């Protein structure tokens, strides 16, 4: 869309909720319609709130994965994180959703940590990136992933298997494609031109190891789409299936537009923000769908769908019955913005304290989740 940028390395701060359907059309992916949701529900028994709220709203060939799955064919999940700093709640959304998918389908999951990417695109030392890597992995694992079926790939550590597959991919990826898709210039370092080859590997790695095609479903935020659009072009040329994708909108900044971003601390809620900081950020910065005065709010009600506090509450409150009631009451004017903010801060703080507790327990066990090629050889 005119002027709006959304790619792995840049997201325009003006992006709003209503831009997403248009963007997805432009990207050539499909919206998840009610029929597809029904189909998912038949298999999974219930729908995750991220599906009913349309946070995960688009896909590429999700139906193909489901077709195959119904015929008894396995698939695996793949998602990832670039360890550029500490994690905020936005980064965690795809992992929360991926865990739900893994639990429902009982499948393997590859999690790629792209430390190489962050070295190439950010002004940050490898030492710093290594520290972030350790900390981010703990944050991700504190969601409680299945140890038997979750496999973490750190690019710089598993470089042998990644590199040998990445060069197959790189041979088919031209500089002009990388330039056109990411808007790279001649002055950009060559690592950026190559990098999609690394992020593409986990999308076919299990097929490469097993020597037969296995379908891969990748949950990600829409900013990552370019990499996988390229991967879908190239993988069939190497004899592999096109990867499928399930794609989310980006959680906006507290101020309501663009994306929650680490580069502006007041735009984001970080996983290590303490209770007071969370309350303060929500009260001071959260974009409100409420009215200007108490009287107007009582009379006309709020717009919960654009309200940051409500959206966080919807994402993190485990009791979805409570969420439906809050939606109706906020919309009708029974609840005021201040009350909504308090409910939201409580839900966020409960979620974060659970994470922090499990993070302590997982320390010392990270090695048990590391990718081991021998576990996938038939
Ligand atoms: P990274 O670390 O920038 O982001 C990790 C995941 O979080 C998503 N994301 C968001 N989702 C919702 N709201 C937000 N505000 C928000 N900000 C980020 C991203 O879309 C991503 O899914 N190169 C990748 C790491 C990676 C990867 C993958 C991601 C490697 N392989 C496969 C997804 C799938 C990166 O730097 O993500």
CSV table of N, CA, C and O in Angstrom, one decimal, residues 80-143:
chain,number,residue,atom,x,y,z
A,80,UNK,N,10.0,-18.6,15.1
A,80,UNK,CA,11.4,-18.2,15.5
A,80,UNK,C,11.4,-16.8,16.2
A,80,UNK,O,10.4,-16.1,16.3
A,81,UNK,N,12.6,-16.4,16.5
A,81,UNK,CA,12.9,-15.2,17.2
A,81,UNK,C,14.2,-14.7,16.9
A,81,UNK,O,15.2,-15.4,16.8
A,82,UNK,N,14.3,-13.4,16.6
A,82,UNK,CA,15.6,-12.7,16.4
A,82,UNK,C,16.1,-12.0,17.7
A,82,UNK,O,15.4,-11.1,18.1
A,83,UNK,N,17.2,-12.5,18.3
A,83,UNK,CA,17.5,-12.0,19.7
A,83,UNK,C,18.2,-10.7,19.7
A,83,UNK,O,19.3,-10.6,20.1
A,84,UNK,N,17.4,-9.6,19.4
A,84,UNK,CA,18.0,-8.3,19.3
A,84,UNK,C,18.0,-7.6,20.7
A,84,UNK,O,18.6,-6.5,20.8
A,85,UNK,N,17.3,-8.1,21.7
A,85,UNK,CA,17.1,-7.5,22.9
A,85,UNK,C,16.2,-8.3,23.8
A,85,UNK,O,15.9,-9.4,23.5
A,86,UNK,N,15.7,-7.6,24.9
A,86,UNK,CA,14.7,-8.4,25.7
A,86,UNK,C,13.4,-8.4,25.0
A,86,UNK,O,13.1,-7.6,24.1
A,87,UNK,N,12.6,-9.4,25.4
A,87,UNK,CA,11.3,-9.6,24.6
A,87,UNK,C,10.2,-8.8,25.2
A,87,UNK,O,10.1,-8.6,26.4
A,88,UNK,N,9.3,-8.4,24.4
A,88,UNK,CA,8.0,-7.8,24.8
A,88,UNK,C,6.8,-8.7,24.5
A,88,UNK,O,7.0,-9.7,23.9
A,89,UNK,N,5.7,-8.3,25.0
A,89,UNK,CA,4.5,-9.2,24.9
A,89,UNK,C,4.2,-9.4,23.4
A,89,UNK,O,3.7,-10.5,23.1
A,90,UNK,N,4.4,-8.5,22.5
A,90,UNK,CA,4.1,-8.7,21.1
A,90,UNK,C,4.9,-9.9,20.5
A,90,UNK,O,4.4,-10.7,19.8
A,91,UNK,N,6.2,-9.9,20.9
A,91,UNK,CA,7.0,-11.0,20.4
A,91,UNK,C,6.5,-12.4,20.9
A,91,UNK,O,6.8,-13.4,20.2
A,92,UNK,N,5.9,-12.4,22.0
A,92,UNK,CA,5.5,-13.7,22.6
A,92,UNK,C,4.2,-14.2,22.0
A,92,UNK,O,3.9,-15.4,22.0
A,93,UNK,N,3.4,-13.4,21.3
A,93,UNK,CA,2.1,-13.8,20.8
A,93,UNK,C,2.2,-15.0,19.9
A,93,UNK,O,1.5,-16.0,20.0
A,94,UNK,N,3.1,-15.0,18.9
A,94,UNK,CA,3.2,-16.2,18.0
A,94,UNK,C,3.6,-17.4,18.7
A,94,UNK,O,3.1,-18.5,18.4
A,95,UNK,N,4.3,-17.3,19.8
A,95,UNK,CA,4.8,-18.5,20.6
A,95,UNK,C,3.6,-19.0,21.4
A,95,UNK,O,3.4,-20.2,21.5
A,96,UNK,N,2.8,-18.1,21.9
A,96,UNK,CA,1.6,-18.6,22.7
A,96,UNK,C,0.7,-19.4,21.8
A,96,UNK,O,0.2,-20.5,22.1
A,97,UNK,N,0.5,-18.8,20.6
A,97,UNK,CA,-0.4,-19.5,19.6
A,97,UNK,C,0.2,-20.8,19.1
A,97,UNK,O,-0.5,-21.8,18.9
A,98,UNK,N,1.5,-20.8,18.9
A,98,UNK,CA,2.2,-22.0,18.4
A,98,UNK,C,2.1,-23.1,19.4
A,98,UNK,O,1.9,-24.3,19.1
A,99,UNK,N,2.2,-22.8,20.7
A,99,UNK,CA,2.1,-23.8,21.7
A,99,UNK,C,0.7,-24.4,21.7
A,99,UNK,O,0.6,-25.6,21.8
A,100,UNK,N,-0.3,-23.6,21.5
A,100,UNK,CA,-1.7,-24.1,21.4
A,100,UNK,C,-1.8,-25.1,20.2
A,100,UNK,O,-2.3,-26.2,20.3
A,101,UNK,N,-1.2,-24.7,19.1
A,101,UNK,CA,-1.3,-25.6,17.9
A,101,UNK,C,-0.5,-26.9,18.2
A,101,UNK,O,-1.0,-28.0,17.8
A,102,UNK,N,0.6,-26.8,18.8
A,102,UNK,CA,1.4,-28.0,19.1
A,102,UNK,C,0.7,-28.9,20.0
A,102,UNK,O,0.6,-30.1,19.8
A,103,UNK,N,0.0,-28.3,21.0
A,103,UNK,CA,-0.7,-29.2,22.0
A,103,UNK,C,-1.9,-29.8,21.3
A,103,UNK,O,-2.2,-31.0,21.5
A,104,UNK,N,-2.6,-29.1,20.4
A,104,UNK,CA,-3.8,-29.7,19.7
A,104,UNK,C,-3.4,-30.7,18.7
A,104,UNK,O,-4.1,-31.7,18.6
A,105,UNK,N,-2.3,-30.5,18.0
A,105,UNK,CA,-2.0,-31.5,16.9
A,105,UNK,C,-1.0,-32.5,17.3
A,105,UNK,O,-0.7,-33.4,16.6
A,106,UNK,N,-0.3,-32.2,18.4
A,106,UNK,CA,0.7,-33.1,18.9
A,106,UNK,C,1.8,-33.4,17.9
A,106,UNK,O,2.0,-34.5,17.4
A,107,UNK,N,2.5,-32.3,17.5
A,107,UNK,CA,3.5,-32.4,16.4
A,107,UNK,C,4.8,-31.8,16.9
A,107,UNK,O,4.9,-31.0,17.9
A,108,UNK,N,5.9,-32.1,16.1
A,108,UNK,CA,7.2,-31.5,16.4
A,108,UNK,C,7.1,-30.0,16.0
A,108,UNK,O,6.4,-29.5,15.2
A,109,UNK,N,8.0,-29.2,16.8
A,109,UNK,CA,8.1,-27.8,16.6
A,109,UNK,C,9.6,-27.4,16.5
A,109,UNK,O,10.3,-27.8,17.4
A,110,UNK,N,10.0,-26.7,15.5
A,110,UNK,CA,11.3,-26.1,15.4
A,110,UNK,C,11.2,-24.7,15.7
A,110,UNK,O,10.4,-23.9,15.2
A,111,UNK,N,12.1,-24.2,16.6
A,111,UNK,CA,12.2,-22.8,17.0
A,111,UNK,C,13.6,-22.3,16.6
A,111,UNK,O,14.6,-22.7,17.1
A,112,UNK,N,13.6,-21.4,15.6
A,112,UNK,CA,14.9,-20.9,15.1
A,112,UNK,C,15.2,-19.5,15.8
A,112,UNK,O,14.4,-18.6,15.9
A,113,UNK,N,16.4,-19.5,16.3
A,113,UNK,CA,16.9,-18.2,17.0
A,113,UNK,C,18.0,-17.6,16.0
A,113,UNK,O,19.1,-18.2,15.9
A,114,UNK,N,17.6,-16.5,15.4
A,114,UNK,CA,18.4,-16.0,14.3
A,114,UNK,C,19.4,-14.9,14.8
A,114,UNK,O,19.3,-13.7,14.6
A,115,UNK,N,20.4,-15.4,15.6
A,115,UNK,CA,21.4,-14.5,16.1
A,115,UNK,C,22.3,-13.9,15.0
A,115,UNK,O,22.6,-12.7,15.1
A,116,UNK,N,22.5,-14.7,13.9
A,116,UNK,CA,23.2,-14.2,12.8
A,116,UNK,C,22.5,-13.0,12.2
A,116,UNK,O,23.1,-11.9,11.9
A,117,UNK,N,21.2,-13.1,12.0
A,117,UNK,CA,20.4,-12.0,11.4
A,117,UNK,C,20.6,-10.7,12.2
A,117,UNK,O,20.8,-9.6,11.6
A,118,UNK,N,20.5,-10.8,13.5
A,118,UNK,CA,20.5,-9.6,14.3
A,118,UNK,C,21.9,-9.0,14.3
A,118,UNK,O,22.0,-7.8,14.3
A,119,UNK,N,22.9,-9.8,14.1
A,119,UNK,CA,24.3,-9.2,14.0
A,119,UNK,C,24.4,-8.5,12.7
A,119,UNK,O,25.0,-7.4,12.6
A,120,UNK,N,23.8,-9.0,11.6
A,120,UNK,CA,23.8,-8.4,10.3
A,120,UNK,C,23.0,-7.1,10.2
A,120,UNK,O,23.4,-6.2,9.5
A,121,UNK,N,21.9,-7.1,10.9
A,121,UNK,CA,21.0,-5.9,10.6
A,121,UNK,C,21.0,-4.8,11.7
A,121,UNK,O,20.5,-3.8,11.5
A,122,UNK,N,21.6,-5.2,12.9
A,122,UNK,CA,21.6,-4.2,14.0
A,122,UNK,C,23.0,-3.8,14.3
A,122,UNK,O,23.9,-4.6,14.1
A,123,UNK,N,23.1,-2.7,15.0
A,123,UNK,CA,24.4,-2.2,15.4
A,123,UNK,C,24.6,-2.8,16.9
A,123,UNK,O,24.4,-2.0,17.8
A,124,UNK,N,25.0,-4.0,17.0
A,124,UNK,CA,25.0,-4.7,18.3
A,124,UNK,C,26.0,-5.8,18.2
A,124,UNK,O,26.2,-6.4,17.2
A,125,UNK,N,26.7,-6.0,19.3
A,125,UNK,CA,27.9,-6.9,19.3
A,125,UNK,C,27.4,-8.3,19.5
A,125,UNK,O,26.3,-8.6,20.0
A,126,UNK,N,28.2,-9.3,19.0
A,126,UNK,CA,27.9,-10.7,19.1
A,126,UNK,C,27.7,-11.1,20.6
A,126,UNK,O,26.9,-12.0,21.0
A,127,UNK,N,28.5,-10.5,21.5
A,127,UNK,CA,28.4,-10.8,22.9
A,127,UNK,C,27.1,-10.5,23.5
A,127,UNK,O,26.5,-11.3,24.2
A,128,UNK,N,26.6,-9.3,23.1
A,128,UNK,CA,25.3,-8.9,23.5
A,128,UNK,C,24.2,-9.8,23.0
A,128,UNK,O,23.3,-10.2,23.7
A,129,UNK,N,24.4,-10.2,21.7
A,129,UNK,CA,23.4,-11.1,21.1
A,129,UNK,C,23.4,-12.4,21.8
A,129,UNK,O,22.3,-13.0,22.0
A,130,UNK,N,24.5,-12.9,22.2
A,130,UNK,CA,24.6,-14.2,22.9
A,130,UNK,C,23.8,-14.1,24.2
A,130,UNK,O,23.1,-15.1,24.6
A,131,UNK,N,24.0,-13.0,24.9
A,131,UNK,CA,23.2,-12.9,26.2
A,131,UNK,C,21.7,-12.9,25.9
A,131,UNK,O,21.0,-13.5,26.6
A,132,UNK,N,21.3,-12.1,24.9
A,132,UNK,CA,19.9,-12.0,24.6
A,132,UNK,C,19.4,-13.4,24.2
A,132,UNK,O,18.3,-13.8,24.5
A,133,UNK,N,20.2,-14.2,23.5
A,133,UNK,CA,19.8,-15.5,23.0
A,133,UNK,C,19.5,-16.4,24.2
A,133,UNK,O,18.4,-17.0,24.3
A,134,UNK,N,20.3,-16.4,25.2
A,134,UNK,CA,20.1,-17.2,26.4
A,134,UNK,C,18.8,-16.8,27.1
A,134,UNK,O,18.0,-17.6,27.4
A,135,UNK,N,18.7,-15.5,27.2
A,135,UNK,CA,17.5,-15.0,28.0
A,135,UNK,C,16.2,-15.2,27.2
A,135,UNK,O,15.2,-15.6,27.7
A,136,UNK,N,16.2,-14.9,25.9
A,136,UNK,CA,15.0,-15.1,25.1
A,136,UNK,C,14.6,-16.5,25.0
A,136,UNK,O,13.4,-16.8,25.1
A,137,UNK,N,15.5,-17.5,25.0
A,137,UNK,CA,15.2,-18.9,24.9
A,137,UNK,C,14.4,-19.2,26.2
A,137,UNK,O,13.4,-19.9,26.2
A,138,UNK,N,14.9,-18.7,27.3
A,138,UNK,CA,14.3,-19.0,28.6
A,138,UNK,C,12.9,-18.4,28.6
A,138,UNK,O,11.9,-19.1,29.1
A,139,UNK,N,12.7,-17.2,28.1
A,139,UNK,CA,11.4,-16.6,28.1
A,139,UNK,C,10.4,-17.4,27.2
A,139,UNK,O,9.3,-17.7,27.6
A,140,UNK,N,10.9,-17.9,26.1
A,140,UNK,CA,10.0,-18.7,25.2
A,140,UNK,C,9.7,-20.0,25.9
A,140,UNK,O,8.5,-20.4,25.9
A,141,UNK,N,10.7,-20.7,26.4
A,141,UNK,CA,10.4,-22.0,27.0
A,141,UNK,C,9.5,-21.9,28.3
A,141,UNK,O,8.8,-22.8,28.7
A,142,UNK,N,9.5,-20.7,28.9
A,142,UNK,CA,8.7,-20.5,30.1
A,142,UNK,C,7.2,-20.6,29.8
A,142,UNK,O,6.3,-20.7,30.7
A,143,UNK,N,6.8,-20.6,28.5
A,143,UNK,CA,5.4,-20.8,28.1
A,143,UNK,C,5.0,-22.3,28.3
A,143,UNK,O,3.8,-22.6,28.3
